[in-house]
Coordinates of C-alpha atoms in Angstrom, one line a residue:
X19 CA -31.4 -97.8 67.9
X20 CA -29.1 -98.9 65.1
X21 CA -28.7 -96.4 62.3
X22 CA -27.2 -98.8 59.7
X23 CA -29.7 -101.4 58.4
X24 CA -29.5 -104.1 55.9
X25 CA -32.7 -104.5 54.0
X26 CA -33.8 -107.6 52.0
X27 CA -36.6 -107.8 49.5
X28 CA -37.8 -111.2 48.3
X29 CA -38.8 -111.0 44.7
X30 CA -40.6 -114.3 44.7
X31 CA -43.6 -116.3 43.4
X32 CA -45.8 -118.2 45.8
X33 CA -46.4 -121.9 45.4
X34 CA -49.7 -121.0 43.7
X35 CA -52.7 -121.5 46.0
X36 CA -50.8 -123.8 48.4
X37 CA -50.5 -122.1 51.8
X38 CA -48.3 -124.7 53.5
X39 CA -45.8 -125.0 50.7
X40 CA -45.6 -121.2 50.3
X41 CA -45.1 -120.8 54.0
X42 CA -42.2 -123.3 53.8
X43 CA -40.7 -121.3 50.9
X44 CA -41.0 -118.1 52.9
X45 CA -39.2 -119.8 55.9
X46 CA -36.4 -120.9 53.6
X47 CA -36.0 -117.4 52.2
X48 CA -36.1 -115.8 55.7
X49 CA -33.3 -118.1 56.8
X50 CA -31.3 -117.2 53.7
X51 CA -31.7 -113.5 54.3
X52 CA -30.7 -113.9 58.0
X53 CA -27.5 -115.8 56.9
X54 CA -26.7 -112.8 54.8
X55 CA -27.0 -110.5 57.8
X56 CA -30.2 -108.8 56.8
X57 CA -32.1 -107.0 59.6
X58 CA -35.4 -106.9 57.7
X59 CA -36.8 -109.2 54.9
X60 CA -39.9 -108.2 53.0
X61 CA -42.2 -110.4 51.0
X62 CA -44.7 -109.3 48.3
X63 CA -48.4 -108.5 48.4
X64 CA -50.5 -111.6 49.2
X65 CA -47.5 -113.9 49.0
X66 CA -49.4 -116.6 51.0
X67 CA -50.7 -118.0 48.8
X68 CA -51.8 -116.1 45.7
X69 CA -52.7 -112.8 44.1
X70 CA -56.2 -113.2 42.4
X71 CA -55.0 -112.0 39.0
X72 CA -57.7 -114.2 37.4
X73 CA -60.3 -111.6 38.3
X74 CA -58.6 -109.2 35.9
X75 CA -58.6 -111.7 33.1
X76 CA -61.7 -113.9 33.3
X77 CA -65.3 -113.1 33.9
X78 CA -66.6 -113.7 37.4
X79 CA -68.8 -116.5 36.3
X80 CA -65.7 -118.5 35.4
X81 CA -64.0 -118.0 38.8
X82 CA -66.1 -119.8 41.4
X83 CA -63.7 -122.7 41.7
X84 CA -60.7 -120.4 42.0
X85 CA -62.4 -118.3 44.7
X86 CA -63.2 -121.4 46.6
X87 CA -59.5 -122.5 46.5
X88 CA -58.4 -119.0 47.5
X89 CA -60.6 -119.2 50.6
X90 CA -59.2 -122.7 51.4
X91 CA -55.6 -121.6 50.9
X92 CA -55.9 -118.2 52.7
X93 CA -54.6 -118.2 56.3
X94 CA -55.6 -117.0 59.7
X95 CA -53.5 -114.2 61.3
X96 CA -52.9 -116.4 64.3
X97 CA -52.9 -119.7 62.4
X98 CA -50.2 -122.3 62.1
X99 CA -48.6 -120.8 59.0
X100 CA -48.1 -117.4 60.7
X101 CA -46.9 -119.1 63.9
X102 CA -44.2 -120.9 61.9
X103 CA -43.1 -117.6 60.3
X104 CA -43.0 -115.9 63.7
X105 CA -41.0 -118.7 65.1
X106 CA -38.5 -118.4 62.2
X107 CA -38.1 -114.7 62.7
X108 CA -37.4 -115.3 66.4
X109 CA -34.9 -118.2 65.7
X110 CA -33.1 -116.2 63.0
X111 CA -33.2 -112.8 64.9
X112 CA -34.6 -111.0 61.8
X113 CA -37.7 -108.8 61.2
X114 CA -40.2 -110.0 58.6
X115 CA -42.9 -108.2 56.6
X116 CA -45.2 -110.7 55.0
X117 CA -48.2 -110.2 52.7
X118 CA -51.0 -112.8 53.0
X119 CA -54.6 -113.4 52.1
X120 CA -56.3 -113.5 55.4
X121 CA -59.4 -115.4 56.4
X122 CA -61.3 -114.8 59.6
X123 CA -63.4 -116.9 61.9
X124 CA -66.5 -114.7 61.7
X125 CA -67.2 -115.9 58.2
X126 CA -66.6 -118.9 56.0
X127 CA -65.6 -116.7 53.0
X128 CA -64.6 -113.2 54.0
X129 CA -61.0 -112.5 53.0
X130 CA -58.7 -109.5 53.6
X131 CA -55.6 -108.4 51.7
X132 CA -53.3 -108.2 54.7
X133 CA -49.7 -107.5 55.7
X134 CA -47.9 -108.3 58.9
X135 CA -44.7 -106.8 60.4
X136 CA -43.0 -109.2 62.8
X137 CA -40.1 -108.2 64.9
X138 CA -36.9 -110.2 65.5
X139 CA -38.4 -111.7 68.7
X140 CA -41.3 -113.1 66.7
X141 CA -43.8 -110.5 68.0
X142 CA -46.5 -109.0 65.7
X143 CA -45.9 -105.3 65.6
X144 CA -48.3 -104.3 62.8
X145 CA -51.3 -106.3 61.4
X146 CA -52.7 -104.3 58.5
X147 CA -55.7 -105.0 56.3
X148 CA -55.8 -103.1 53.0
X149 CA -58.2 -100.3 53.3
X150 CA -59.8 -100.6 49.9
X151 CA -59.3 -103.5 47.5
X152 CA -58.3 -102.1 44.2
X153 CA -60.4 -102.5 41.0
X154 CA -60.9 -106.2 40.4
X155 CA -59.6 -107.2 43.8
X156 CA -63.0 -106.3 45.2
X157 CA -64.2 -109.6 43.8
X158 CA -62.0 -111.4 46.3
X159 CA -61.1 -109.2 49.3
X160 CA -63.2 -107.1 51.6
X161 CA -62.3 -103.6 52.7
X162 CA -60.1 -103.4 55.8
X163 CA -59.9 -100.8 58.5
X164 CA -57.6 -98.3 60.1
X165 CA -56.3 -100.6 62.8
X166 CA -53.1 -101.3 60.9
X167 CA -52.2 -97.7 60.1
X168 CA -49.3 -98.0 62.5
X169 CA -45.5 -97.7 62.4
X170 CA -43.5 -100.3 64.3
X171 CA -40.8 -98.6 66.4
X172 CA -38.1 -101.2 66.2
X173 CA -34.4 -101.5 67.0
X174 CA -33.7 -100.9 63.3
X175 CA -35.9 -97.9 62.8
X176 CA -39.6 -96.9 62.5
X177 CA -41.1 -99.2 59.9
X178 CA -44.5 -98.9 58.1
X179 CA -46.2 -100.6 55.3
X180 CA -48.9 -100.0 52.7
X181 CA -50.3 -102.5 50.2
X182 CA -50.2 -101.7 46.5
X183 CA -52.8 -99.1 45.6
X184 CA -52.9 -97.7 49.2
X185 CA -49.6 -96.0 48.2
X186 CA -51.9 -93.7 46.1
X187 CA -53.9 -92.7 49.2
X188 CA -52.3 -89.4 50.5
X189 CA -54.2 -89.6 53.9
X190 CA -53.0 -93.2 54.6
X191 CA -49.5 -92.2 53.7
X192 CA -49.6 -89.1 55.8
X193 CA -50.9 -91.2 58.8
X194 CA -47.6 -93.2 58.6
X195 CA -45.4 -90.1 58.0
X196 CA -46.9 -88.5 61.1
X197 CA -45.6 -91.4 63.2
X198 CA -42.0 -90.7 62.2
X199 CA -41.7 -93.5 59.5
X200 CA -38.1 -94.1 58.4
X201 CA -38.5 -97.2 56.3
X202 CA -41.6 -97.5 54.1
X203 CA -42.6 -100.9 52.7
X204 CA -44.8 -101.0 49.6
X205 CA -45.9 -104.4 48.3
X206 CA -47.1 -105.1 44.8
X207 CA -48.5 -107.9 42.6
X208 CA -46.5 -109.6 39.8
X209 CA -48.6 -108.1 37.0
X210 CA -51.4 -105.6 36.7
X211 CA -53.1 -106.0 33.4
X212 CA -55.8 -103.4 32.6
X213 CA -56.2 -104.5 29.0
X214 CA -55.9 -107.8 27.2
X215 CA -53.5 -107.3 24.2
X216 CA -54.9 -107.9 20.8
X217 CA -53.9 -110.9 18.8
X218 CA -51.6 -108.7 16.7
X219 CA -49.8 -107.6 19.8
X220 CA -49.4 -111.2 20.9
X221 CA -47.9 -112.0 17.5
X222 CA -45.4 -109.2 17.9
X223 CA -46.8 -106.7 15.4
X224 CA -47.8 -104.0 18.0
X225 CA -46.4 -102.9 21.3
X226 CA -49.1 -104.2 23.6
X227 CA -52.2 -102.3 22.5
X228 CA -55.6 -103.9 22.9
X229 CA -58.2 -104.0 20.2
X230 CA -58.9 -100.3 20.7
X231 CA -55.2 -99.4 20.1
X232 CA -54.7 -98.4 23.8
X233 CA -51.6 -99.6 25.6
X234 CA -51.6 -101.6 28.9
X235 CA -50.9 -100.0 32.3
X236 CA -47.2 -99.3 33.0
X237 CA -47.2 -100.7 36.5
X238 CA -43.4 -100.4 36.9
X239 CA -43.5 -96.6 36.4
X240 CA -46.7 -96.2 38.4
X241 CA -45.3 -98.2 41.4
X242 CA -42.0 -96.3 41.4
X243 CA -43.7 -92.9 41.0
X244 CA -46.0 -93.5 44.0
X245 CA -43.2 -95.0 46.2
X246 CA -40.8 -92.2 45.3
X247 CA -43.3 -89.6 46.1
X248 CA -43.8 -91.1 49.5
X249 CA -40.1 -91.3 50.2
X250 CA -39.6 -87.7 49.2
X251 CA -42.4 -86.5 51.3
X252 CA -41.6 -88.6 54.3
X253 CA -37.8 -88.4 53.9
X254 CA -37.7 -92.1 54.4
X255 CA -36.2 -95.2 52.7
X256 CA -38.5 -97.2 50.4
X257 CA -38.7 -101.0 49.9
X258 CA -40.7 -101.8 46.8
X259 CA -41.3 -105.6 46.9
X260 CA -43.2 -107.1 44.0
X261 CA -44.3 -110.7 43.4
X262 CA -43.5 -113.1 40.6
X263 CA -46.0 -115.0 38.5
X264 CA -45.0 -118.6 38.3
X265 CA -45.8 -121.0 35.5
X266 CA -48.1 -122.9 37.9
X267 CA -50.3 -119.8 38.2
X268 CA -50.2 -119.1 34.5
X269 CA -51.2 -122.7 33.6
X270 CA -54.0 -122.9 36.1
X271 CA -55.5 -119.5 35.4
X272 CA -55.3 -119.8 31.6
X273 CA -56.9 -123.3 31.6
X274 CA -57.2 -124.1 27.9
X275 CA -57.0 -120.5 26.7
X276 CA -53.8 -119.9 24.7
X277 CA -54.8 -116.2 24.5
X278 CA -55.0 -115.8 28.3
X279 CA -51.7 -117.8 28.7
X280 CA -49.9 -115.5 26.2
X281 CA -51.5 -112.4 27.8
X282 CA -50.0 -113.3 31.2
X283 CA -46.7 -114.4 29.8
X284 CA -46.3 -111.1 28.0
X285 CA -47.7 -108.8 30.7
X286 CA -45.2 -106.4 32.1
X287 CA -43.6 -107.7 35.2
X288 CA -43.4 -105.5 38.3
X289 CA -40.0 -104.7 39.8
X290 CA -38.5 -104.9 43.2
X291 CA -36.2 -102.1 44.2
X292 CA -35.0 -99.7 46.9
X293 CA -35.4 -95.9 47.1
X294 CA -33.6 -93.3 49.2
X295 CA -35.2 -90.4 51.1
X296 CA -35.1 -88.2 48.0
X297 CA -37.0 -90.9 46.0
X298 CA -33.9 -91.8 44.0
X299 CA -33.1 -95.4 43.2
X300 CA -30.6 -97.2 45.4
X301 CA -28.2 -99.6 43.7
X302 CA -28.8 -102.8 45.6
X303 CA -27.0 -106.2 45.4
X304 CA -27.6 -109.9 45.3
X305 CA -25.5 -112.4 47.2
X306 CA -24.2 -115.7 45.9
X307 CA -24.4 -117.8 49.1
X308 CA -22.1 -120.5 47.8
X309 CA -19.3 -118.1 46.8
X310 CA -20.1 -115.2 49.2
X311 CA -20.0 -112.9 46.1
X312 CA -21.9 -109.7 45.9
X313 CA -23.5 -108.9 42.5
X314 CA -24.7 -105.3 42.1
X315 CA -28.3 -105.0 40.9
X316 CA -30.5 -101.9 40.6
X317 CA -33.7 -104.0 40.7
X318 CA -35.2 -107.4 40.1
X319 CA -37.9 -108.0 37.6
X320 CA -37.7 -111.1 35.5
X321 CA -36.1 -113.6 37.9
X322 CA -36.6 -114.7 41.5
X323 CA -34.1 -113.7 44.1
X324 CA -33.4 -111.6 47.2
X325 CA -32.3 -108.0 46.6
X326 CA -30.3 -106.4 49.4
X327 CA -29.4 -102.8 50.3
X328 CA -27.4 -101.3 53.1
X329 CA -28.9 -98.0 54.3
X330 CA -28.1 -95.4 57.0
X331 CA -31.1 -94.0 58.8
X332 CA -29.2 -90.9 59.6
X333 CA -29.8 -90.0 55.9
X334 CA -33.5 -89.4 56.7
X335 CA -32.6 -86.2 58.6
X336 CA -31.2 -83.8 56.1
X337 CA -34.3 -83.5 53.9
X338 CA -36.5 -82.7 57.0
X339 CA -34.8 -79.3 57.0
X340 CA -36.6 -78.5 53.8
X341 CA -39.9 -80.4 54.1
X342 CA -40.8 -81.9 57.4
X343 CA -44.4 -82.6 56.2
X344 CA -45.7 -83.8 59.6
X345 CA -43.6 -81.3 61.6
X346 CA -42.1 -77.9 60.8
X347 CA -43.6 -77.9 57.3
X348 CA -47.1 -78.7 58.5
X349 CA -49.8 -76.2 59.6
X350 CA -51.5 -78.1 62.4
X351 CA -53.7 -75.1 63.2
X352 CA -55.1 -75.3 59.6
X353 CA -55.3 -79.1 59.0
X354 CA -56.7 -81.7 61.3
X355 CA -56.5 -85.4 60.4
X356 CA -58.3 -88.0 62.5
X357 CA -57.7 -91.7 62.0
X358 CA -60.0 -94.3 63.4
X359 CA -57.8 -97.3 64.3
X360 CA -60.6 -99.4 65.7
X361 CA -60.6 -103.0 64.4
X362 CA -64.0 -103.4 62.9
X363 CA -66.1 -106.5 63.7
X364 CA -69.4 -107.7 62.1
X365 CA -71.2 -107.7 65.5
X366 CA -70.5 -106.4 69.0
X367 CA -72.2 -108.3 71.8
X368 CA -72.9 -106.0 74.8
X369 CA -73.0 -108.8 77.3
X370 CA -73.0 -112.5 77.7
X371 CA -76.1 -113.9 79.5
X372 CA -76.6 -117.5 80.7
X373 CA -80.3 -117.7 79.8
X374 CA -81.0 -120.8 81.8
X375 CA -79.4 -119.5 85.0
X376 CA -81.2 -116.2 84.6
X377 CA -84.6 -117.9 84.1
X378 CA -84.1 -120.7 86.6
X379 CA -81.7 -119.3 89.2
X380 CA -82.1 -122.4 91.5
X381 CA -81.1 -124.8 88.7
X382 CA -77.5 -125.4 89.7
X383 CA -75.1 -128.1 88.5
X384 CA -74.9 -131.0 91.0

């Protein structure tokens, strides 16, 4: 196993509610990361093909058309879009972590907030569905299961992923730590508004309070706090990969409401960054392909791009001397965690019976 790994995080906006176009964008960015010698490229939560931020901003009675489009532009885990991404990973010899809104063949409208880790040969190593949709996400996505609580043991380390609010779940995090995770991927939406700012705030008179005077959720601090805690406890590297909110999304969601448009435009943007096994920020870099110039950057927030970092997995070892939370610092005689990794299905058929042949056994074809 290689110990030195180049990580790439795509701080990018989808082509809003357009699965094929967003897939093509992902392919182009995978190819770019591979040209720059990345071993793993990570995409944000629900990158294909939208994050349903409208459910935080508009009443459910206004969102039927958007939900219908979300269903239409979600993708199957084995569909043509994912097949194209897997083929690109194989062609470019690069691992890919991709967030997507997943539809299934057992229902015309059940969706999951999913993430897939694909190895450099194009094989799916982890297919995870978010355990519990967070807050307003429940209006779009169904609860997942424990099937994807797995760590991919790859040539570039043991890699695991959790989606957004799952990084607040200590048991889900521990399930990955206990598999020897060395690189932890956490994926996030572009914005996370918990309050619509007042008109005074939109006019610049207040610092983002709503009508009650309470400020919005600081998702940059919250995301980093959760990811840093995991890195410190797991003694692993962290890739925080957040989405961007494009003008196409803002215009469609706001419709004719200038207040909604301003609210989205002024909402705090999430940040993409890397953390070391102590939870500290790693100074990454961007690469100018044309000039082959490296530009140092601690994080990406307000513009699209690929952030890179070179890490040494050997650095995951030292901290284990102090707190090996799934090893020498664990009391397995005291604590016992069981994880059900069965993929849940809406129905299980015990057997398949040919009714006609059972009832009329002499009725044979021909």
